[in-house]
PDB file of C-alpha atoms and ligand atoms in Angstrom:
ATOM      1  CA  MET A   1      28.887 166.169 -30.522  1.00 72.00           C
ATOM      2  CA  THR A   2      25.571 165.644 -30.187  1.00 82.00           C
ATOM      3  CA  VAL A   3      23.513 167.476 -31.840  1.00 88.00           C
ATOM      4  CA  THR A   4      19.995 167.334 -30.205  1.00 91.00           C
ATOM      5  CA  HIS A   5      17.275 169.896 -31.831  1.00 94.00           C
ATOM      6  CA  TRP A   6      18.002 168.237 -35.648  1.00 97.00           C
ATOM      7  CA  PRO A   7      17.794 164.294 -34.814  1.00 97.00           C
ATOM      8  CA  LEU A   8      18.336 163.875 -38.077  1.00 98.00           C
ATOM      9  CA  PHE A   9      21.570 163.348 -37.596  1.00 97.00           C
ATOM     10  CA  GLN A  10      21.392 160.940 -35.149  1.00 97.00           C
ATOM     11  CA  LEU A  11      20.081 158.982 -38.765  1.00 98.00           C
ATOM     12  CA  ARG A  12      21.652 155.367 -39.846  1.00 98.00           C
ATOM     13  CA  VAL A  13      21.377 153.060 -42.632  1.00 98.00           C
ATOM     14  CA  ARG A  14      23.367 150.697 -43.272  1.00 98.00           C
ATOM     15  CA  THR A  15      24.087 147.893 -45.666  1.00 98.00           C
ATOM     16  CA  PRO A  16      26.169 145.418 -46.077  1.00 97.00           C
ATOM     17  CA  ARG A  17      28.908 147.386 -47.694  1.00 98.00           C
ATOM     18  CA  LEU A  18      26.773 151.021 -47.362  1.00 98.00           C
ATOM     19  CA  GLU A  19      26.608 153.671 -44.344  1.00 98.00           C
ATOM     20  CA  LEU A  20      23.578 156.298 -45.485  1.00 98.00           C
ATOM     21  CA  ARG A  21      23.694 159.537 -43.507  1.00 98.00           C
ATOM     22  CA  LEU A  22      24.162 163.113 -43.269  1.00 98.00           C
ATOM     23  CA  PRO A  23      27.040 164.644 -44.062  1.00 98.00           C
ATOM     24  CA  THR A  24      29.238 166.867 -41.850  1.00 97.00           C
ATOM     25  CA  ILE A  25      29.862 169.861 -43.016  1.00 97.00           C
ATOM     26  CA  GLU A  26      33.273 168.435 -44.322  1.00 98.00           C
ATOM     27  CA  GLU A  27      31.987 165.225 -45.516  1.00 98.00           C
ATOM     28  CA  LEU A  28      29.760 167.743 -48.010  1.00 98.00           C
ATOM     29  CA  ASP A  29      33.015 169.333 -49.136  1.00 98.00           C
ATOM     30  CA  ALA A  30      34.000 166.224 -50.165  1.00 98.00           C
ATOM     31  CA  LEU A  31      31.315 165.680 -51.977  1.00 98.00           C
ATOM     32  CA  ALA A  32      31.252 168.796 -54.127  1.00 98.00           C
ATOM     33  CA  GLN A  33      34.742 167.786 -54.696  1.00 98.00           C
ATOM     34  CA  LEU A  34      33.830 164.817 -55.501  1.00 98.00           C
ATOM     35  CA  SER A  35      31.033 166.648 -58.318  1.00 98.00           C
ATOM     36  CA  THR A  36      33.570 167.911 -59.608  1.00 98.00           C
ATOM     37  CA  GLU A  37      36.051 165.149 -60.861  1.00 97.00           C
ATOM     38  CA  GLY A  38      32.469 163.900 -63.160  1.00 96.00           C
ATOM     39  CA  VAL A  39      29.519 162.370 -61.759  1.00 98.00           C
ATOM     40  CA  HIS A  40      28.565 161.089 -65.692  1.00 97.00           C
ATOM     41  CA  ASP A  41      30.117 161.450 -69.279  1.00 96.00           C
ATOM     42  CA  PRO A  42      29.653 165.412 -70.466  1.00 95.00           C
ATOM     43  CA  ASP A  43      27.958 164.948 -74.556  1.00 95.00           C
ATOM     44  CA  GLN A  44      25.615 163.242 -71.384  1.00 94.00           C
ATOM     45  CA  MET A  45      21.978 164.362 -68.987  1.00 96.00           C
ATOM     46  CA  PRO A  46      21.032 162.972 -67.350  1.00 96.00           C
ATOM     47  CA  PHE A  47      19.382 165.407 -64.278  1.00 94.00           C
ATOM     48  CA  ALA A  48      16.164 167.038 -64.892  1.00 89.00           C
ATOM     49  CA  VAL A  49      17.590 171.012 -64.065  1.00 92.00           C
ATOM     50  CA  PRO A  50      21.825 170.970 -65.692  1.00 95.00           C
ATOM     51  CA  TRP A  51      23.791 171.200 -62.030  1.00 96.00           C
ATOM     52  CA  THR A  52      26.555 169.084 -64.092  1.00 97.00           C
ATOM     53  CA  ASP A  53      26.683 171.495 -66.391  1.00 97.00           C
ATOM     54  CA  GLN A  54      28.205 174.310 -64.187  1.00 97.00           C
ATOM     55  CA  PRO A  55      31.896 174.952 -64.263  1.00 97.00           C
ATOM     56  CA  PRO A  56      33.406 172.984 -60.456  1.00 97.00           C
ATOM     57  CA  ALA A  57      34.473 175.761 -58.691  1.00 97.00           C
ATOM     58  CA  GLU A  58      30.032 176.869 -58.906  1.00 98.00           C
ATOM     59  CA  ARG A  59      28.716 173.814 -59.388  1.00 97.00           C
ATOM     60  CA  ALA A  60      30.384 172.406 -55.121  1.00 98.00           C
ATOM     61  CA  ARG A  61      29.397 175.641 -54.028  1.00 98.00           C
ATOM     62  CA  GLY A  62      25.896 174.991 -55.802  1.00 98.00           C
ATOM     63  CA  LEU A  63      25.308 171.574 -54.023  1.00 98.00           C
ATOM     64  CA  MET A  64      26.430 172.382 -50.201  1.00 98.00           C
ATOM     65  CA  GLN A  65      23.860 175.005 -50.220  1.00 98.00           C
ATOM     66  CA  PHE A  66      21.683 172.857 -52.220  1.00 98.00           C
ATOM     67  CA  HIS A  67      22.328 170.621 -49.454  1.00 98.00           C
ATOM     68  CA  TRP A  68      21.376 173.240 -47.098  1.00 98.00           C
ATOM     69  CA  ARG A  69      18.559 174.381 -48.417  1.00 98.00           C
ATOM     70  CA  GLN A  70      16.772 170.276 -48.533  1.00 98.00           C
ATOM     71  CA  MET A  71      17.024 171.386 -44.416  1.00 98.00           C
ATOM     72  CA  ALA A  72      17.138 175.417 -44.602  1.00 98.00           C
ATOM     73  CA  ASN A  73      13.207 174.448 -45.756  1.00 98.00           C
ATOM     74  CA  TRP A  74      12.304 171.306 -44.411  1.00 98.00           C
ATOM     75  CA  THR A  75       9.046 170.803 -43.180  1.00 98.00           C
ATOM     76  CA  PRO A  76       7.160 167.383 -41.371  1.00 98.00           C
ATOM     77  CA  GLN A  77       4.937 168.563 -44.291  1.00 98.00           C
ATOM     78  CA  ASP A  78       7.480 169.173 -47.209  1.00 98.00           C
ATOM     79  CA  TRP A  79      10.695 167.355 -47.252  1.00 98.00           C
ATOM     80  CA  ASN A  80      13.816 166.190 -49.186  1.00 98.00           C
ATOM     81  CA  LEU A  81      16.201 164.150 -47.019  1.00 98.00           C
ATOM     82  CA  GLN A  82      19.355 164.032 -49.559  1.00 98.00           C
ATOM     83  CA  LEU A  83      21.436 161.308 -47.660  1.00 98.00           C
ATOM     84  CA  GLY A  84      25.547 161.033 -47.942  1.00 98.00           C
ATOM     85  CA  VAL A  85      26.714 157.807 -49.037  1.00 99.00           C
ATOM     86  CA  PHE A  86      29.942 156.347 -47.839  1.00 99.00           C
ATOM     87  CA  LEU A  87      31.789 154.052 -49.066  1.00 98.00           C
ATOM     88  CA  ASP A  88      34.552 152.322 -46.111  1.00 97.00           C
ATOM     89  CA  ASP A  89      33.912 156.042 -44.676  1.00 96.00           C
ATOM     90  CA  HIS A  90      33.980 158.373 -47.591  1.00 98.00           C
ATOM     91  CA  ILE A  91      31.890 160.182 -49.244  1.00 98.00           C
ATOM     92  CA  VAL A  92      30.919 158.301 -53.498  1.00 98.00           C
ATOM     93  CA  GLY A  93      27.304 159.632 -53.501  1.00 98.00           C
ATOM     94  CA  VAL A  94      24.361 160.767 -52.612  1.00 98.00           C
ATOM     95  CA  GLN A  95      21.015 159.992 -52.279  1.00 98.00           C
ATOM     96  CA  GLY A  96      18.204 162.107 -51.666  1.00 98.00           C
ATOM     97  CA  ILE A  97      15.259 160.535 -50.523  1.00 98.00           C
ATOM     98  CA  ILE A  98      11.800 163.419 -50.924  1.00 98.00           C
ATOM     99  CA  ALA A  99       8.608 163.211 -49.344  1.00 98.00           C
ATOM    100  CA  ARG A 100       5.150 165.638 -49.348  1.00 98.00           C
ATOM    101  CA  ASP A 101       2.287 165.474 -46.858  1.00 98.00           C
ATOM    102  CA  PHE A 102       3.665 161.521 -46.234  1.00 98.00           C
ATOM    103  CA  MET A 103       1.415 161.200 -43.330  1.00 98.00           C
ATOM    104  CA  ILE A 104      -1.256 161.099 -45.551  1.00 98.00           C
ATOM    105  CA  LEU A 105       0.150 160.338 -49.652  1.00 98.00           C
ATOM    106  CA  ARG A 106       2.362 157.312 -47.239  1.00 98.00           C
ATOM    107  CA  GLU A 107       4.024 158.310 -50.766  1.00 98.00           C
ATOM    108  CA  VAL A 108       8.098 158.621 -51.456  1.00 98.00           C
ATOM    109  CA  GLY A 109      10.135 159.705 -54.848  1.00 98.00           C
ATOM    110  CA  THR A 110      13.686 159.136 -54.594  1.00 98.00           C
ATOM    111  CA  GLY A 111      16.705 160.875 -56.450  1.00 98.00           C
ATOM    112  CA  SER A 112      20.914 159.716 -56.786  1.00 98.00           C
ATOM    113  CA  TRP A 113      23.860 159.699 -58.085  1.00 98.00           C
ATOM    114  CA  LEU A 114      27.750 158.645 -57.768  1.00 98.00           C
ATOM    115  CA  GLY A 115      30.911 159.666 -58.421  1.00 98.00           C
ATOM    116  CA  GLN A 116      31.339 158.119 -61.550  1.00 98.00           C
ATOM    117  CA  ARG A 117      34.548 156.324 -60.182  1.00 97.00           C
ATOM    118  CA  TYR A 118      32.347 154.306 -58.185  1.00 98.00           C
ATOM    119  CA  GLN A 119      29.539 153.675 -60.898  1.00 98.00           C
ATOM    120  CA  SER A 120      28.019 150.580 -62.283  1.00 98.00           C
ATOM    121  CA  GLN A 121      29.957 148.390 -58.419  1.00 98.00           C
ATOM    122  CA  GLY A 122      26.206 147.829 -58.010  1.00 98.00           C
ATOM    123  CA  ILE A 123      26.246 150.593 -55.016  1.00 98.00           C
ATOM    124  CA  GLY A 124      23.500 152.206 -56.649  1.00 98.00           C
ATOM    125  CA  THR A 125      21.704 149.381 -56.506  1.00 98.00           C
ATOM    126  CA  GLU A 126      22.403 148.843 -52.557  1.00 98.00           C
ATOM    127  CA  MET A 127      21.803 152.915 -51.430  1.00 98.00           C
ATOM    128  CA  ARG A 128      18.246 152.888 -53.181  1.00 98.00           C
ATOM    129  CA  ALA A 129      17.385 149.626 -51.318  1.00 98.00           C
ATOM    130  CA  ALA A 130      18.666 151.898 -48.417  1.00 98.00           C
ATOM    131  CA  ALA A 131      16.322 154.217 -49.237  1.00 98.00           C
ATOM    132  CA  LEU A 132      13.918 152.033 -49.802  1.00 98.00           C
ATOM    133  CA  GLU A 133      13.989 149.883 -47.074  1.00 98.00           C
ATOM    134  CA  LEU A 134      13.669 153.725 -45.080  1.00 98.00           C
ATOM    135  CA  ALA A 135      10.453 154.698 -45.992  1.00 98.00           C
ATOM    136  CA  PHE A 136       9.132 150.785 -45.919  1.00 98.00           C
ATOM    137  CA  SER A 137      10.533 149.370 -43.450  1.00 98.00           C
ATOM    138  CA  GLY A 138      10.775 152.626 -41.459  1.00 98.00           C
ATOM    139  CA  LEU A 139       8.821 155.040 -41.917  1.00 98.00           C
ATOM    140  CA  GLY A 140       5.815 152.521 -43.826  1.00 98.00           C
ATOM    141  CA  ALA A 141       5.809 154.101 -47.196  1.00 98.00           C
ATOM    142  CA  GLU A 142       2.744 152.041 -48.916  1.00 98.00           C
ATOM    143  CA  SER A 143       4.286 153.584 -51.929  1.00 98.00           C
ATOM    144  CA  ALA A 144       7.347 154.728 -54.324  1.00 98.00           C
ATOM    145  CA  VAL A 145       8.409 155.972 -57.339  1.00 98.00           C
ATOM    146  CA  THR A 146      11.434 157.126 -59.691  1.00 98.00           C
ATOM    147  CA  ALA A 147      11.795 158.667 -62.688  1.00 98.00           C
ATOM    148  CA  ALA A 148      14.638 158.765 -64.748  1.00 98.00           C
ATOM    149  CA  LEU A 149      15.476 159.474 -68.841  1.00 97.00           C
ATOM    150  CA  SER A 150      14.869 156.427 -70.950  1.00 97.00           C
ATOM    151  CA  ASP A 151      18.126 155.761 -72.268  1.00 95.00           C
ATOM    152  CA  ASN A 152      18.916 156.560 -68.586  1.00 97.00           C
ATOM    153  CA  THR A 153      20.101 152.562 -68.003  1.00 97.00           C
ATOM    154  CA  ALA A 154      22.038 152.520 -64.927  1.00 98.00           C
ATOM    155  CA  SER A 155      18.827 154.301 -63.085  1.00 98.00           C
ATOM    156  CA  ASN A 156      16.145 151.488 -64.853  1.00 98.00           C
ATOM    157  CA  THR A 157      18.187 148.944 -64.571  1.00 98.00           C
ATOM    158  CA  VAL A 158      18.508 149.672 -60.953  1.00 98.00           C
ATOM    159  CA  SER A 159      14.312 150.691 -60.857  1.00 98.00           C
ATOM    160  CA  ARG A 160      13.675 147.189 -62.315  1.00 98.00           C
ATOM    161  CA  LYS A 161      15.875 145.555 -60.413  1.00 97.00           C
ATOM    162  CA  LEU A 162      14.216 146.163 -56.838  1.00 98.00           C
ATOM    163  CA  GLY A 163      10.291 145.663 -58.729  1.00 98.00           C
ATOM    164  CA  TYR A 164       9.495 149.496 -60.081  1.00 98.00           C
ATOM    165  CA  GLN A 165       7.598 148.845 -62.723  1.00 98.00           C
ATOM    166  CA  PRO A 166       6.492 150.888 -65.365  1.00 98.00           C
ATOM    167  CA  ASN A 167       4.059 154.086 -64.656  1.00 98.00           C
ATOM    168  CA  GLY A 168       4.485 156.253 -67.390  1.00 98.00           C
ATOM    169  CA  MET A 169       6.714 157.907 -69.839  1.00 98.00           C
ATOM    170  CA  VAL A 170       6.637 162.130 -69.840  1.00 98.00           C
ATOM    171  CA  ARG A 171       7.903 164.399 -72.589  1.00 98.00           C
ATOM    172  CA  THR A 172      10.856 166.720 -71.160  1.00 97.00           C
ATOM    173  CA  ARG A 173      13.081 169.093 -70.538  1.00 96.00           C
ATOM    174  CA  VAL A 174      16.474 167.837 -71.356  1.00 96.00           C
ATOM    175  CA  ARG A 175      19.351 170.827 -71.990  1.00 96.00           C
ATOM    176  CA  ASP A 176      17.798 171.997 -75.222  1.00 94.00           C
ATOM    177  CA  THR A 177      16.285 169.203 -76.926  1.00 96.00           C
ATOM    178  CA  LEU A 178      13.704 166.626 -76.373  1.00 97.00           C
ATOM    179  CA  GLY A 179      13.678 163.735 -74.192  1.00 97.00           C
ATOM    180  CA  TYR A 180      11.581 161.261 -72.931  1.00 97.00           C
ATOM    181  CA  GLU A 181      11.912 160.126 -68.758  1.00 98.00           C
ATOM    182  CA  GLN A 182      10.335 156.802 -67.760  1.00 98.00           C
ATOM    183  CA  ARG A 183       8.387 157.188 -64.278  1.00 98.00           C
ATOM    184  CA  PHE A 184       8.027 154.407 -62.090  1.00 98.00           C
ATOM    185  CA  LYS A 185       6.331 152.886 -58.695  1.00 98.00           C
ATOM    186  CA  LEU A 186       6.886 150.350 -56.526  1.00 98.00           C
ATOM    187  CA  ASP A 187       4.110 149.429 -54.193  1.00 98.00           C
ATOM    188  CA  ARG A 188       4.377 148.021 -50.113  1.00 97.00           C
ATOM    189  CA  ASP A 189       3.681 144.604 -52.101  1.00 97.00           C
ATOM    190  CA  ARG A 190       6.358 144.208 -54.776  1.00 98.00           C
ATOM    191  CA  TRP A 191       8.952 145.728 -52.098  1.00 98.00           C
ATOM    192  CA  GLN A 192       8.425 142.313 -50.141  1.00 96.00           C
ATOM    193  CA  GLN A 193       8.724 140.704 -52.991  1.00 97.00           C
ATOM    194  CA  HIS A 194      12.637 142.593 -54.417  1.00 96.00           C
ATOM    195  CA  ARG A 195      14.507 143.065 -50.673  1.00 94.00           C
ATOM    196  CA  THR A 196      17.279 141.509 -50.983  1.00 92.00           C
ATOM    197  CA  VAL A 197      19.571 143.337 -49.339  1.00 96.00           C
ATOM    198  CA  SER A 198      20.300 143.306 -45.829  1.00 97.00           C
ATOM    199  CA  VAL A 199      19.344 146.678 -44.159  1.00 98.00           C
ATOM    200  CA  GLN A 200      19.470 148.010 -41.051  1.00 98.00           C
ATOM    201  CA  ILE A 201      18.693 150.772 -39.229  1.00 98.00           C
ATOM    202  CA  GLY A 202      19.751 153.360 -36.423  1.00 98.00           C
ATOM    203  CA  GLY A 203      19.412 156.435 -34.638  1.00 97.00           C
ATOM    204  CA  LEU A 204      15.047 156.909 -36.320  1.00 98.00           C
ATOM    205  CA  GLU A 205      13.279 157.305 -33.159  1.00 98.00           C
ATOM    206  CA  LEU A 206      13.247 160.905 -32.388  1.00 97.00           C
ATOM    207  CA  CYS A 207      13.167 161.698 -36.382  1.00 98.00           C
ATOM    208  CA  LEU A 208       9.896 160.466 -37.410  1.00 98.00           C
ATOM    209  CA  PRO A 209       8.127 163.936 -36.014  1.00 98.00           C
ATOM    210  CA  HIS A 210      10.479 165.521 -38.696  1.00 98.00           C
ATOM    211  CA  PHE A 211       8.828 163.168 -41.373  1.00 98.00           C
ATOM    212  CA  GLY A 212       5.180 164.211 -40.141  1.00 97.00           C
ATOM    213  CA  LEU A 213       5.216 160.734 -37.916  1.00 97.00           C
TER     214      LEU A 213
HETATM  215  C1  LIG B   1      22.389 156.009 -61.550  1.00 54.31           C
HETATM  216  C2  LIG B   1      23.595 155.182 -60.387  1.00 54.31           C
HETATM  217  C3  LIG B   1      23.381 156.116 -59.193  1.00 54.31           C
HETATM  218  C4  LIG B   1      23.412 153.955 -60.435  1.00 54.31           C
HETATM  219  O1  LIG B   1      24.990 153.143 -59.353  1.00 54.31           O
HETATM  220  P1  LIG B   1      25.614 152.250 -60.052  1.00 54.31           P
HETATM  221  O2  LIG B   1      25.993 152.031 -59.061  1.00 54.31           O
HETATM  222  O3  LIG B   1      25.971 152.424 -61.261  1.00 54.31           O
HETATM  223  O4  LIG B   1      23.941 151.433 -60.949  1.00 54.31           O
HETATM  224  P2  LIG B   1      24.652 149.464 -60.027  1.00 54.31           P
HETATM  225  O5  LIG B   1      25.548 149.129 -60.649  1.00 54.31           O
HETATM  226  O6  LIG B   1      23.757 149.608 -58.695  1.00 54.31           O
HETATM  227  O7  LIG B   1      23.629 149.132 -61.427  1.00 54.31           O
HETATM  228  C5  LIG B   1      24.032 149.460 -62.063  1.00 54.31           C
HETATM  229  C6  LIG B   1      23.071 148.542 -63.719  1.00 54.31           C
HETATM  230  O8  LIG B   1      22.433 148.824 -65.082  1.00 54.31           O
HETATM  231  C7  LIG B   1      23.489 148.729 -65.312  1.00 54.31           C
HETATM  232  N1  LIG B   1      23.933 149.026 -67.099  1.00 54.31           N
HETATM  233  C8  LIG B   1      24.702 150.023 -66.276  1.00 54.31           C
HETATM  234  N2  LIG B   1      24.987 150.265 -67.195  1.00 54.31           N
HETATM  235  C9  LIG B   1      24.350 149.709 -68.430  1.00 54.31           C
HETATM  236  C10 LIG B   1      23.856 149.410 -69.964  1.00 54.31           C
HETATM  237  N3  LIG B   1      25.385 150.710 -70.716  1.00 54.31           N
HETATM  238  N4  LIG B   1      23.302 148.887 -70.837  1.00 54.31           N
HETATM  239  C11 LIG B   1      23.010 147.539 -69.356  1.00 54.31           C
HETATM  240  N5  LIG B   1      23.781 147.951 -68.760  1.00 54.31           N
HETATM  241  C12 LIG B   1      24.263 148.443 -68.266  1.00 54.31           C
HETATM  242  C13 LIG B   1      24.519 147.768 -65.030  1.00 54.31           C
HETATM  243  O9  LIG B   1      24.704 146.533 -65.784  1.00 54.31           O
HETATM  244  C14 LIG B   1      23.772 146.593 -63.411  1.00 54.31           C
HETATM  245  O10 LIG B   1      22.678 145.734 -63.531  1.00 54.31           O
HETATM  246  P3  LIG B   1      23.356 144.829 -63.203  1.00 54.31           P
HETATM  247  O11 LIG B   1      23.273 144.551 -61.508  1.00 54.31           O
HETATM  248  O12 LIG B   1      22.150 143.741 -63.604  1.00 54.31           O
HETATM  249  O13 LIG B   1      24.528 144.530 -63.919  1.00 54.31           O
HETATM  250  C15 LIG B   1      24.209 156.441 -61.083  1.00 54.31           C
HETATM  251  O14 LIG B   1      25.341 155.114 -62.005  1.00 54.31           O
HETATM  252  C16 LIG B   1      25.055 157.144 -61.445  1.00 54.31           C
HETATM  253  O15 LIG B   1      25.128 158.278 -60.562  1.00 54.31           O
HETATM  254  N6  LIG B   1      25.336 158.184 -62.805  1.00 54.31           N
HETATM  255  C17 LIG B   1      25.079 159.142 -62.654  1.00 54.31           C
HETATM  256  C18 LIG B   1      24.050 159.983 -62.434  1.00 54.31           C
HETATM  257  C19 LIG B   1      23.160 160.031 -62.878  1.00 54.31           C
HETATM  258  O16 LIG B   1      22.129 159.174 -63.607  1.00 54.31           O
HETATM  259  N7  LIG B   1      21.648 159.105 -61.879  1.00 54.31           N
HETATM  260  C20 LIG B   1      20.362 159.668 -61.691  1.00 54.31           C
HETATM  261  C21 LIG B   1      19.403 160.097 -62.174  1.00 54.31           C
HETATM  262  S1  LIG B   1      17.100 159.833 -62.094  1.00 54.31           S
END
């Protein structure tokens, strides 16, 4: 079935191992299930909104609603693209790309997670590289920002490997305690120097108005 009025469903970003695209309802359901099987060690909380502390059924339902809410609230001035990450046709996580007033600011933010059993195999690096290629080459971004708690070694290692530079540390709430969030920024020139993953983008042209372009 071809969806003509929401061309974002045709968008494909491919790396040697992965495909990033919007999930179908069934695939979103599988992603929700994956989220109940573990995203991180329970004694840690990598997310600013502690959604993984919810009981499994609520967490899964909330994940699906979050995904639909981003599409329902989508405007060219304020968008949040939650791409499913597929490995061998199975959904293994999410790579988000977010922007406000992109047509003027030319800056995107990113956020991501993988099911715990898919972590530490280089997938997080490959999917972030895919998002960055979509942003810089596909959409003409000038800058990308991201952030993670200072002790989130995996996320911060991915950022540094892809060329991001530290951009300040801020105090943040982690559950009921004080944490420190490390912010990063990557400009277009540094991205050109650090793009090592080959990425193919398909179906973008019809989506450009959705991104304010
Ligand atoms: C963050 C996340 C998406 C990264 O994906 P990933 O597939 O695990 O990351 P990769 O395997 O591509 O790379 C992780 C890097 O961190 C390194 N790393 C991970 N844990 C480490 C540790 N405890 N000490 C030292 N290095 C560590 C790995 O060695 C790897 O570096 P390398 O490629 O140079 O060897 C994934 O770990 C995840 O979903 N974590 C839980 C949710 C989360 O934290 N999301 C981000 C919130 S800001």
